[in-house]
Short mmCIF file of C-alpha atoms in Angstrom, two decimals:
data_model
loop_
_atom_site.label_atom_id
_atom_site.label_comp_id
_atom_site.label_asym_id
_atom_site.label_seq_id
_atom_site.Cartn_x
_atom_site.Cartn_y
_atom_site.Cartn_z
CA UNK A 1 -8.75 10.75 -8.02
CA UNK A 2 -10.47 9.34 -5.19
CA UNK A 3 -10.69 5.60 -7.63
CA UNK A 4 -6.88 5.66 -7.97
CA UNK A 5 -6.14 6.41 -4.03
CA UNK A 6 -8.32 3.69 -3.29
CA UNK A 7 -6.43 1.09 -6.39
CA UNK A 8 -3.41 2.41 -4.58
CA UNK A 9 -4.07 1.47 -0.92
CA UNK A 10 -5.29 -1.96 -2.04
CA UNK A 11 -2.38 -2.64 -4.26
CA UNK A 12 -0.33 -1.59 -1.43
CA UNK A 13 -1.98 -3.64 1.05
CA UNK A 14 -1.84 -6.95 -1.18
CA UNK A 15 1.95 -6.37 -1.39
CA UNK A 16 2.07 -6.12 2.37
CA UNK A 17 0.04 -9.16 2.94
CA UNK A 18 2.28 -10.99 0.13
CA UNK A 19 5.38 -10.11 1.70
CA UNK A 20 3.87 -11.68 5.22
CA UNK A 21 3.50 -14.94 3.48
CA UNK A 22 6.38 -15.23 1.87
CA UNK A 23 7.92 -14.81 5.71
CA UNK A 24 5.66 -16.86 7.66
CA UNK A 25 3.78 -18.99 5.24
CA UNK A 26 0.47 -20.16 5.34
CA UNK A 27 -1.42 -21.14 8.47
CA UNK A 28 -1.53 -24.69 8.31
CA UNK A 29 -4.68 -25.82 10.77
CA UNK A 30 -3.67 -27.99 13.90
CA UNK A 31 -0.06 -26.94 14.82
CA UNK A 32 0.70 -27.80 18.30
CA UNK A 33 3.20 -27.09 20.42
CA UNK A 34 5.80 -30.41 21.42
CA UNK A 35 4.34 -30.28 24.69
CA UNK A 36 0.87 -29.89 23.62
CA UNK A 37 -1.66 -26.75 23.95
CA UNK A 38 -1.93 -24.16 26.10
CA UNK A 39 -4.33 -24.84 29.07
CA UNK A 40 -6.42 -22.11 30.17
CA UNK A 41 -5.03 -20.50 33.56
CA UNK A 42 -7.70 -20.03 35.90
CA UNK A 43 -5.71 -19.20 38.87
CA UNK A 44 -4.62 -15.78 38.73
CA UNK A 45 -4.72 -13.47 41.27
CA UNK A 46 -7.37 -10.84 41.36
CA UNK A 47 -6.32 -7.04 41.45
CA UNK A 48 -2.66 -7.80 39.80
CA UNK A 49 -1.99 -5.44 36.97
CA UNK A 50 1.34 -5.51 35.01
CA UNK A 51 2.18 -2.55 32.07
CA UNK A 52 5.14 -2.20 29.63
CA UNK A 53 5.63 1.62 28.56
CA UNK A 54 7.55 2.04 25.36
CA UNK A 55 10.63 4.09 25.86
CA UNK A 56 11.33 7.89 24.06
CA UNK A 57 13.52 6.05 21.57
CA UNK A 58 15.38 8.42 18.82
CA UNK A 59 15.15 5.24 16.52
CA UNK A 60 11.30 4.93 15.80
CA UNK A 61 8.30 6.54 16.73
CA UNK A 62 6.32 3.80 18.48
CA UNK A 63 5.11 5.16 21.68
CA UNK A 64 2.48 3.98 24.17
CA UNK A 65 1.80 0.68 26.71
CA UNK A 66 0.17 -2.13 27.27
CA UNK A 67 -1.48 -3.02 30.59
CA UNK A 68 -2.16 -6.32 31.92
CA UNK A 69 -4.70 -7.00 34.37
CA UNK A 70 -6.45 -10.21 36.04
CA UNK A 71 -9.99 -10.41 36.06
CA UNK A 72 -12.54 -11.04 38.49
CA UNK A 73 -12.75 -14.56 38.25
CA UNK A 74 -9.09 -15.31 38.09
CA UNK A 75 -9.65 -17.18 34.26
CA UNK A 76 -6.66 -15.01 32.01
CA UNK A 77 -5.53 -11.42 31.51
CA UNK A 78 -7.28 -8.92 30.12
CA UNK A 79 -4.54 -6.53 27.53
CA UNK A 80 -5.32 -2.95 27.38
CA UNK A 81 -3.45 -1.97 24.07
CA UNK A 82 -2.71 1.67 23.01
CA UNK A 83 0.04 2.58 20.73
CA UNK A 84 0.62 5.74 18.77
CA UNK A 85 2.92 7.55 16.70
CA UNK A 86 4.26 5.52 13.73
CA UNK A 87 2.55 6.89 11.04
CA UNK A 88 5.62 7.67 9.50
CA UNK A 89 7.01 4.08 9.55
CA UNK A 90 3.89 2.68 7.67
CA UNK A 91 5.57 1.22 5.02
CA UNK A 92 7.06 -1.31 7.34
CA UNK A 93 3.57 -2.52 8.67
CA UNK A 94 1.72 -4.22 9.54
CA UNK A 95 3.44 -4.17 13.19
CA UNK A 96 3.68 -7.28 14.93
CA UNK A 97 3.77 -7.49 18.73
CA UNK A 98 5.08 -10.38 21.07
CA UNK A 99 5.43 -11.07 24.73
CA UNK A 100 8.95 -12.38 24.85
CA UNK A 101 10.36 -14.86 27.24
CA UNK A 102 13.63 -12.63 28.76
CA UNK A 103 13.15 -8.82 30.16
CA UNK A 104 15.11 -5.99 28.08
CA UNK A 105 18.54 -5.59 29.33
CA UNK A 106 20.06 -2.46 30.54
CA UNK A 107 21.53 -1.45 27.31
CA UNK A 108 18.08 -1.20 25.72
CA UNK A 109 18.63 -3.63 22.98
CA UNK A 110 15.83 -5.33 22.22
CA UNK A 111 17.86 -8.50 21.02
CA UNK A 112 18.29 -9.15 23.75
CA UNK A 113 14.86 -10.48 25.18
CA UNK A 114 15.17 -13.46 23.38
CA UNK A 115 12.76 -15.56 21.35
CA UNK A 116 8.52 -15.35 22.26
CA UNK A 117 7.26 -16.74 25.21
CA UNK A 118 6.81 -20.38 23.93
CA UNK A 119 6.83 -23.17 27.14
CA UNK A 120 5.09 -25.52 24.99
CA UNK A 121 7.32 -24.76 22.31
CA UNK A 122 5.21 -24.56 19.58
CA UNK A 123 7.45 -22.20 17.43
CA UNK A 124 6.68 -19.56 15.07
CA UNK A 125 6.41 -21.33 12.05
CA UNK A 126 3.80 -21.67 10.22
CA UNK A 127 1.38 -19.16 11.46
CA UNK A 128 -0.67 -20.17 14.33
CA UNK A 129 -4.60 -19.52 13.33
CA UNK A 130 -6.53 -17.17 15.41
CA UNK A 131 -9.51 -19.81 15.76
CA UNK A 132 -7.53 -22.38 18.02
CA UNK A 133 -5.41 -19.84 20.19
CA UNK A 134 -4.77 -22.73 22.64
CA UNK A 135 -2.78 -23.28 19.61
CA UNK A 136 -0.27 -20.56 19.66
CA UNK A 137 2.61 -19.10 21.12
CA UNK A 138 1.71 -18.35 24.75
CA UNK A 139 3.60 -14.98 23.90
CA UNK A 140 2.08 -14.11 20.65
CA UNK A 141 0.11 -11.81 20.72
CA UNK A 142 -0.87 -10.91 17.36
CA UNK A 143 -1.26 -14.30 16.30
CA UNK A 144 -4.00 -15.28 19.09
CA UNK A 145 -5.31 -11.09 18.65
CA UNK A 146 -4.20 -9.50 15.18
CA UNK A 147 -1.50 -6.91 13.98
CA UNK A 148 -0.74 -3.40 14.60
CA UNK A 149 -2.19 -1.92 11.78
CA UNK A 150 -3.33 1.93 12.63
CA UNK A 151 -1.74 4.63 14.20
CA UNK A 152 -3.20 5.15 17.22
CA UNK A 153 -3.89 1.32 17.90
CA UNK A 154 -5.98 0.60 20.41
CA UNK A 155 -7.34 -2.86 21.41
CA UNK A 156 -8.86 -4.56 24.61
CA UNK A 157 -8.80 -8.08 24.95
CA UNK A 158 -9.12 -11.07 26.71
CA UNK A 159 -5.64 -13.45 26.72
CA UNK A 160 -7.03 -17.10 28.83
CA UNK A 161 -3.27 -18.57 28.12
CA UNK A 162 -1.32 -16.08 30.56
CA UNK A 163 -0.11 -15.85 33.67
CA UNK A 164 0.09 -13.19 36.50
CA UNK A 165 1.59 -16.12 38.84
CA UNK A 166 5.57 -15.76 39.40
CA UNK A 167 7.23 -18.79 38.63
CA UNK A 168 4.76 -20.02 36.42
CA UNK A 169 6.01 -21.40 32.27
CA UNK A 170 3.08 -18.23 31.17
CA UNK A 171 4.14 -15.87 33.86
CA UNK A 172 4.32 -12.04 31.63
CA UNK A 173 5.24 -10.04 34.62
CA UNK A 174 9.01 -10.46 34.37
CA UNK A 175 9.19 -10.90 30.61
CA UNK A 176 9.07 -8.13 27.88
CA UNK A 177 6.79 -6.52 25.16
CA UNK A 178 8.80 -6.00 22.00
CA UNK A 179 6.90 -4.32 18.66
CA UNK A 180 8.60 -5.94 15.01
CA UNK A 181 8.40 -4.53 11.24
CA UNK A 182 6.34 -7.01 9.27
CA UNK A 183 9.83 -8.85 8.22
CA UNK A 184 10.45 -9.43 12.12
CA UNK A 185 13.09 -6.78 12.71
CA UNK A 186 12.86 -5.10 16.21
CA UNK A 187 11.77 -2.16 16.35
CA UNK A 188 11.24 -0.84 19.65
CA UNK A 189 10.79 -2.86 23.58
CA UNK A 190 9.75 -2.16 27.12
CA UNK A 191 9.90 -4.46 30.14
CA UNK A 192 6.71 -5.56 32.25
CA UNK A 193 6.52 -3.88 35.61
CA UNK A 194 4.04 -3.93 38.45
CA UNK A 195 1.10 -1.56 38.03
CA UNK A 196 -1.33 -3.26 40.76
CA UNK A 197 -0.63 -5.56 43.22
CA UNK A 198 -3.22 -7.76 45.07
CA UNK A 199 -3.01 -6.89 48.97
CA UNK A 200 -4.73 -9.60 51.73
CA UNK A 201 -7.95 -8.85 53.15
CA UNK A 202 -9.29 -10.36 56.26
CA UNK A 203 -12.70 -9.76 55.73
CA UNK A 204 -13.64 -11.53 52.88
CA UNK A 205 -14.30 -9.20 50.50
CA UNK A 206 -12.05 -9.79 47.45
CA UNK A 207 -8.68 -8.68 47.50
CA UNK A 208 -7.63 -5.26 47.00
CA UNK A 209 -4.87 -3.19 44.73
CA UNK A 210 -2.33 -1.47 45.71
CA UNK A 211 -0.94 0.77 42.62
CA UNK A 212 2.60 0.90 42.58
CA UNK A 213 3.48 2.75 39.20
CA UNK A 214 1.54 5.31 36.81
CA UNK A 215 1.58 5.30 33.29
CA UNK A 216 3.94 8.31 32.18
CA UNK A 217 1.89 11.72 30.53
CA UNK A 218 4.30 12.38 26.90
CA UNK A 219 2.50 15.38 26.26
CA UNK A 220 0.35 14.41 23.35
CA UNK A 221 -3.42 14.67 23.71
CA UNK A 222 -3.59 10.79 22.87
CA UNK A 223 -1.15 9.95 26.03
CA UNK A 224 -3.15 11.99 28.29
CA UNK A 225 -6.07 9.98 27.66
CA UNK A 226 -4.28 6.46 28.08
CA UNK A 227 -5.96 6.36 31.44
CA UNK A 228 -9.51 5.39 29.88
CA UNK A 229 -7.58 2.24 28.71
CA UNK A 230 -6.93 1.13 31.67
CA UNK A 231 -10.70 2.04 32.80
CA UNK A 232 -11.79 -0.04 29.83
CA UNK A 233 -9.63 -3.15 31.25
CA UNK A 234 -11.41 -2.40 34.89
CA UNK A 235 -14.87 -2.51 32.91
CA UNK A 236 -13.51 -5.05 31.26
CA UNK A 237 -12.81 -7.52 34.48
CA UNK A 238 -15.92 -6.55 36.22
CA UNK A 239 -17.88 -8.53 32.98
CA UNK A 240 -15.80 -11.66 32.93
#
């Protein structure tokens, strides 16, 4: 019994992947955006957190956040990823997730953030490949860091393509997070707000934080513990 579970969940997985491919194609090495790569940003401000909460939507059962946060030596943003409750909706894995270039408006449709992040306009076909991030979508997440692919999903990483400047092309704080189906519809979305903001210091020591927001408790044992996430990203800053 335990052989045909096993035959099942591979079988089952091969479709999955097959179906990706037939979307996206293959990765074809050396894709570029028409205004080149991405450039490291090594500029950001230290102590400035951002987080998008998924909403209580009645239409899926995504739930969770993603936080943000500059690092100590102002090179990129280090994600804090933790996403739960879709193990009913596994079928239409694996998830994608995307910064996307336009906040959600106040309706809530998700539509209406717009394409990815993309100033270089790279595109979203084919694939970018994992190797050569520089390479991809400044927004895409899961091609630079991998899919969605568990319920709870947790992931930690370190993003050297984005933005916690306003005003810049990579800025994330004013965009959106939106979470796809594997055949790109839209599933679910949450805006960017300020978590941490960077305050002056005169004597100085580095800057700071000032937290302006919390991440909301849903109840489950899972949400209550999203706080070591955003421990993780502090540990996470302090090693960079």
């Amino acid at each position: 019994m335990y052989l045909n579970a096993l035959a099942l969940i591979t079988v089952s997985l091969a479709l999955v992947n097959a179906q990706a491919a037939s979307i996206f194609g293959p990765i074809v090495p050396g894709t570029t955006g028409k205004l080149g790569d991405a450039p490291i940003i090594a500029n950001n401000t230290i102590g400035v957190s951002y987080q998008a909460v998924l909403p209580q939507s009645p239409t899926t059962g995504f739930r969770g956040y993603i936080i943000g946060s500059s690092v100590t030596n102002g090179t990129g943003v280090v994600f804090s990823t933790n996403l739960y409750g879709f193990s009913d909706e596994a079928a239409l894995g694996p998830f994608l997730y995307h910064i996307h270039e336009s906040p959600v408006p106040s309706d809530g449709n998700c539509t209406g953030t717009g394409a990815h992040l993309d100033p270089y306009v790279r595109g979203e076909i084919p694939p970018c490949d994992p190797s050569t991030p520089q390479m991809c979508q400044v927004g895409d997440l899961v091609g630079k860091h991998g899919n969605i692919t568990t319920s709870p999903f947790q992931a930690n990483y370190l993003d050297l393509y984005i933005s916690d400047q306003p005003g810049a092309s990579t800025f994330f704080g004013n965009r959106s997070l939106v979470i796809h189906s594997s055949n790109t519809t839209r599933l679910t979305c949450a805006n960017f707000t300020l978590l941490a903001a960077a305050t002056s210091s005169s004597s100085g020591l580095p800057p700071a934080s000032t937290h302006t927001n919390a991440i909301p408790d849903s109840g489950s044992a899972l949400a209550k513990s999203a706080g070591g996430g955003a421990v993780l990203v502090g540990i996470l800053a302090l090693l960079v």
